[in-house]
mmCIF file of C-alpha atoms in Angstrom:
data_model
loop_
_atom_site.group_PDB
_atom_site.id
_atom_site.type_symbol
_atom_site.label_atom_id
_atom_site.label_comp_id
_atom_site.label_asym_id
_atom_site.label_seq_id
_atom_site.Cartn_x
_atom_site.Cartn_y
_atom_site.Cartn_z
ATOM 1 C CA ALA A 1 -9.355 34.920 -26.135
ATOM 2 C CA ARG A 2 -11.693 37.463 -24.455
ATOM 3 C CA GLN A 3 -12.003 39.413 -27.766
ATOM 4 C CA ALA A 4 -12.896 36.289 -29.679
ATOM 5 C CA PHE A 5 -15.584 35.234 -27.147
ATOM 6 C CA THR A 6 -16.952 38.736 -27.127
ATOM 7 C CA ARG A 7 -17.184 38.712 -30.891
ATOM 8 C CA ALA A 8 -18.818 35.248 -30.917
ATOM 9 C CA LEU A 9 -21.450 36.505 -28.457
ATOM 10 C CA ALA A 10 -22.026 39.700 -30.429
ATOM 11 C CA ILE A 11 -22.733 37.468 -33.531
ATOM 12 C CA ASP A 12 -24.853 34.930 -31.585
ATOM 13 C CA PRO A 13 -25.786 35.998 -27.977
ATOM 14 C CA ASN A 14 -27.231 32.522 -27.338
ATOM 15 C CA ASN A 15 -24.094 30.644 -28.276
ATOM 16 C CA VAL A 16 -23.654 28.207 -25.329
ATOM 17 C CA ASP A 17 -20.137 27.330 -26.149
ATOM 18 C CA ALA A 18 -19.008 31.007 -26.254
ATOM 19 C CA HIS A 19 -20.719 31.543 -22.927
ATOM 20 C CA PHE A 20 -19.153 28.440 -21.444
ATOM 21 C CA PHE A 21 -15.658 29.307 -22.527
ATOM 22 C CA SER A 22 -16.064 32.871 -21.482
ATOM 23 C CA ALA A 23 -17.092 31.716 -18.066
ATOM 24 C CA MET A 24 -14.047 29.418 -17.794
ATOM 25 C CA LEU A 25 -11.737 32.258 -18.953
ATOM 26 C CA CYS A 26 -13.387 34.700 -16.456
ATOM 27 C CA MET A 27 -13.113 32.185 -13.681
ATOM 28 C CA ALA A 28 -9.373 31.745 -14.459
ATOM 29 C CA LEU A 29 -8.873 35.475 -14.462
ATOM 30 C CA GLY A 30 -10.740 35.899 -11.219
ATOM 31 C CA CYS A 31 -13.650 37.856 -12.778
ATOM 32 C CA PHE A 32 -16.269 35.932 -10.933
ATOM 33 C CA PRO A 33 -19.320 38.103 -11.340
ATOM 34 C CA GLU A 34 -18.827 37.873 -15.140
ATOM 35 C CA ALA A 35 -18.222 34.170 -15.015
ATOM 36 C CA ILE A 36 -21.331 33.632 -13.007
ATOM 37 C CA ASP A 37 -23.392 35.743 -15.444
ATOM 38 C CA HIS A 38 -22.220 33.541 -18.299
ATOM 39 C CA MET A 39 -23.055 30.413 -16.389
ATOM 40 C CA LYS A 40 -26.535 31.829 -15.616
ATOM 41 C CA ARG A 41 -27.100 32.303 -19.320
ATOM 42 C CA ILE A 42 -26.021 28.703 -19.998
ATOM 43 C CA GLU A 43 -28.320 27.441 -17.205
ATOM 44 C CA GLU A 44 -31.239 29.231 -18.681
ATOM 45 C CA ARG A 45 -30.848 27.398 -21.889
ATOM 46 C CA ASP A 46 -30.196 23.957 -20.336
ATOM 47 C CA PRO A 47 -31.382 23.815 -16.702
ATOM 48 C CA LEU A 48 -31.509 20.024 -16.613
ATOM 49 C CA SER A 49 -27.874 19.410 -17.629
ATOM 50 C CA ALA A 50 -25.843 17.805 -14.880
ATOM 51 C CA THR A 51 -22.719 19.037 -16.638
ATOM 52 C CA VAL A 52 -23.952 22.629 -16.525
ATOM 53 C CA GLN A 53 -24.867 22.438 -12.914
ATOM 54 C CA SER A 54 -21.455 20.822 -12.054
ATOM 55 C CA PHE A 55 -19.500 23.495 -13.839
ATOM 56 C CA PHE A 56 -21.714 26.256 -12.320
ATOM 57 C CA GLY A 57 -20.827 24.777 -8.988
ATOM 58 C CA ARG A 58 -17.152 24.950 -9.874
ATOM 59 C CA VAL A 59 -17.369 28.621 -10.733
ATOM 60 C CA LEU A 60 -19.242 29.366 -7.512
ATOM 61 C CA TYR A 61 -16.626 27.319 -5.521
ATOM 62 C CA ARG A 62 -13.805 29.365 -7.005
ATOM 63 C CA ALA A 63 -15.718 32.505 -6.164
ATOM 64 C CA ARG A 64 -15.968 31.278 -2.630
ATOM 65 C CA MET A 65 -19.722 31.249 -2.803
ATOM 66 C CA TYR A 66 -19.900 27.881 -1.056
ATOM 67 C CA ASP A 67 -23.566 27.723 -0.168
ATOM 68 C CA GLU A 68 -24.529 28.408 -3.724
ATOM 69 C CA ALA A 69 -21.937 25.960 -5.096
ATOM 70 C CA ILE A 70 -23.494 23.249 -2.865
ATOM 71 C CA VAL A 71 -26.911 23.826 -4.412
ATOM 72 C CA HIS A 72 -25.633 23.457 -7.983
ATOM 73 C CA LEU A 73 -23.421 20.542 -7.233
ATOM 74 C CA ASN A 74 -26.138 18.707 -5.407
ATOM 75 C CA ARG A 75 -28.412 19.422 -8.337
ATOM 76 C CA ALA A 76 -25.820 17.904 -10.754
ATOM 77 C CA ILE A 77 -25.743 14.756 -8.664
ATOM 78 C CA GLU A 78 -29.566 14.650 -8.417
ATOM 79 C CA LEU A 79 -29.825 15.062 -12.215
ATOM 80 C CA ASP A 80 -27.378 12.193 -12.921
ATOM 81 C CA PRO A 81 -26.387 10.382 -9.791
ATOM 82 C CA GLN A 82 -24.608 7.552 -11.561
ATOM 83 C CA ARG A 83 -22.228 9.732 -13.621
ATOM 84 C CA PRO A 84 -19.638 11.505 -11.527
ATOM 85 C CA ALA A 85 -18.783 14.223 -14.081
ATOM 86 C CA GLY A 86 -16.666 15.921 -11.374
ATOM 87 C CA ALA A 87 -19.592 16.882 -9.273
ATOM 88 C CA TYR A 88 -18.678 14.521 -6.412
ATOM 89 C CA GLY A 89 -15.110 15.837 -6.301
ATOM 90 C CA ARG A 90 -16.138 19.357 -6.617
ATOM 91 C CA LEU A 91 -18.634 19.007 -3.810
ATOM 92 C CA ALA A 92 -15.896 17.329 -1.704
ATOM 93 C CA ASP A 93 -13.739 20.455 -2.305
ATOM 94 C CA VAL A 94 -16.504 22.627 -1.087
ATOM 95 C CA TYR A 95 -17.026 20.571 2.111
ATOM 96 C CA GLU A 96 -13.321 20.549 2.654
ATOM 97 C CA MET A 97 -13.230 24.315 2.555
ATOM 98 C CA LEU A 98 -16.142 24.430 4.916
ATOM 99 C CA GLY A 99 -14.295 22.111 7.388
ATOM 100 C CA LYS A 100 -16.789 19.292 6.851
ATOM 101 C CA TYR A 101 -14.077 16.749 6.323
ATOM 102 C CA ASP A 102 -16.088 13.596 6.963
ATOM 103 C CA GLU A 103 -18.561 14.629 4.252
ATOM 104 C CA ALA A 104 -15.646 15.417 1.867
ATOM 105 C CA LEU A 105 -14.146 11.982 2.363
ATOM 106 C CA VAL A 106 -17.450 10.208 1.703
ATOM 107 C CA LEU A 107 -17.960 12.241 -1.505
ATOM 108 C CA LEU A 108 -14.377 11.342 -2.702
ATOM 109 C CA GLU A 109 -15.129 7.647 -2.071
ATOM 110 C CA LYS A 110 -18.542 7.809 -3.868
ATOM 111 C CA GLY A 111 -17.060 9.499 -6.848
ATOM 112 C CA ALA A 112 -14.247 6.878 -7.143
ATOM 113 C CA GLU A 113 -16.816 4.098 -6.684
ATOM 114 C CA LEU A 114 -18.995 5.466 -9.498
ATOM 115 C CA GLU A 115 -16.031 5.812 -11.826
ATOM 116 C CA GLY A 116 -15.400 2.054 -11.134
ATOM 117 C CA ARG A 117 -11.908 2.757 -9.913
ATOM 118 C CA PRO A 118 -10.325 1.395 -6.794
ATOM 119 C CA ARG A 119 -8.730 3.781 -4.393
ATOM 120 C CA GLY A 120 -6.163 5.297 -6.781
ATOM 121 C CA ALA A 121 -3.139 7.410 -6.203
ATOM 122 C CA GLU A 122 -4.946 10.771 -6.897
ATOM 123 C CA ARG A 123 -7.868 9.924 -4.511
ATOM 124 C CA ASN A 124 -5.365 8.879 -1.798
ATOM 125 C CA ALA A 125 -3.492 12.247 -2.244
ATOM 126 C CA ARG A 126 -6.754 14.157 -1.925
ATOM 127 C CA ALA A 127 -7.886 12.075 1.097
ATOM 128 C CA ALA A 128 -4.425 12.432 2.698
ATOM 129 C CA ARG A 129 -4.825 16.253 2.421
ATOM 130 C CA ILE A 130 -8.212 15.997 4.193
ATOM 131 C CA TYR A 131 -6.828 13.748 6.957
ATOM 132 C CA ALA A 132 -3.938 16.090 7.503
ATOM 133 C CA LEU A 133 -6.345 18.966 7.930
ATOM 134 C CA MET A 134 -8.366 16.876 10.442
ATOM 135 C CA GLY A 135 -5.129 16.375 12.429
ATOM 136 C CA ARG A 136 -5.016 12.696 11.559
ATOM 137 C CA ARG A 137 -1.430 12.813 10.532
ATOM 138 C CA ASP A 138 -0.608 9.016 10.598
ATOM 139 C CA GLU A 139 -3.500 8.219 8.291
ATOM 140 C CA ALA A 140 -2.477 11.031 5.923
ATOM 141 C CA ILE A 141 1.117 9.739 5.762
ATOM 142 C CA GLY A 142 -0.138 6.190 5.295
ATOM 143 C CA LEU A 143 -2.203 7.277 2.280
ATOM 144 C CA LEU A 144 0.668 9.256 0.817
ATOM 145 C CA LYS A 145 2.791 6.123 0.790
ATOM 146 C CA GLY A 146 0.301 4.644 -1.702
ATOM 147 C CA SER A 147 0.150 7.766 -3.826
ATOM 148 C CA ARG A 148 3.227 7.277 -6.055
ATOM 149 C CA GLY A 149 2.387 8.349 -9.554
ATOM 150 C CA SER A 150 -0.208 10.840 -8.368
ATOM 151 C CA ASP A 151 -0.391 14.365 -9.641
ATOM 152 C CA ARG A 152 2.445 16.315 -8.119
ATOM 153 C CA GLN A 153 0.343 19.288 -7.333
ATOM 154 C CA MET A 154 -2.134 17.113 -5.411
ATOM 155 C CA LEU A 155 0.715 15.473 -3.506
ATOM 156 C CA ALA A 156 2.176 18.912 -2.800
ATOM 157 C CA MET A 157 -1.079 20.077 -1.370
ATOM 158 C CA ALA A 158 -1.187 17.129 0.958
ATOM 159 C CA HIS A 159 2.324 17.752 2.095
ATOM 160 C CA THR A 160 1.514 21.390 2.723
ATOM 161 C CA ALA A 161 -1.413 20.304 4.852
ATOM 162 C CA LEU A 162 0.982 18.173 6.871
ATOM 163 C CA GLY A 163 3.307 21.181 7.340
ATOM 164 C CA ASP A 164 6.005 19.609 5.192
ATOM 165 C CA ARG A 165 6.586 22.595 2.933
ATOM 166 C CA ASP A 166 10.112 21.376 1.838
ATOM 167 C CA GLU A 167 8.598 18.260 0.319
ATOM 168 C CA ALA A 168 5.774 20.318 -1.239
ATOM 169 C CA PHE A 169 8.287 22.583 -2.947
ATOM 170 C CA ARG A 170 10.371 19.641 -4.098
ATOM 171 C CA LEU A 171 7.377 18.086 -5.752
ATOM 172 C CA LEU A 172 6.146 21.326 -7.310
ATOM 173 C CA PHE A 173 9.540 22.218 -8.755
ATOM 174 C CA GLY A 174 10.649 18.629 -9.655
ATOM 175 C CA ILE A 175 13.674 18.773 -7.401
ATOM 176 C CA ILE A 176 15.298 15.369 -7.288
ATOM 177 C CA GLU A 177 17.759 14.573 -4.513
#
């Protein structure tokens, strides 16, 4: 994949798609400076795109550059406040990592509201993880009871935050008792 993207960029150094997919590949491989460089090139070409800002924030979040991620994710929301496009959830992830749990919960709720969805299983599992990290165990467990059908990885993360590693492994590896 890297060779194909490199070739595409050699043919057309302004190819936004090649820069985008190169950035996503670099992010997945942990090559964050390179991923950020690709995102900068995309942003230069389309600075008013909420989607570009949101994905740039995602790359910066994964690079643990939280302050910079916040800037781009807030910019994505500012550019298109009615279309979640992942920016609300990504910003919630950043605030969670910074220990700003109340802000993270508000953003999860806002994203779900804009998507026109009621509190769904995935949102419950994400919120349960945050409540567990806050030490609000009972609320976390209550939310997990309403999370059947949620992404198993998300549920496992919530159980890990609760200290229930056995259940987390059971979920991740599909162990049925």
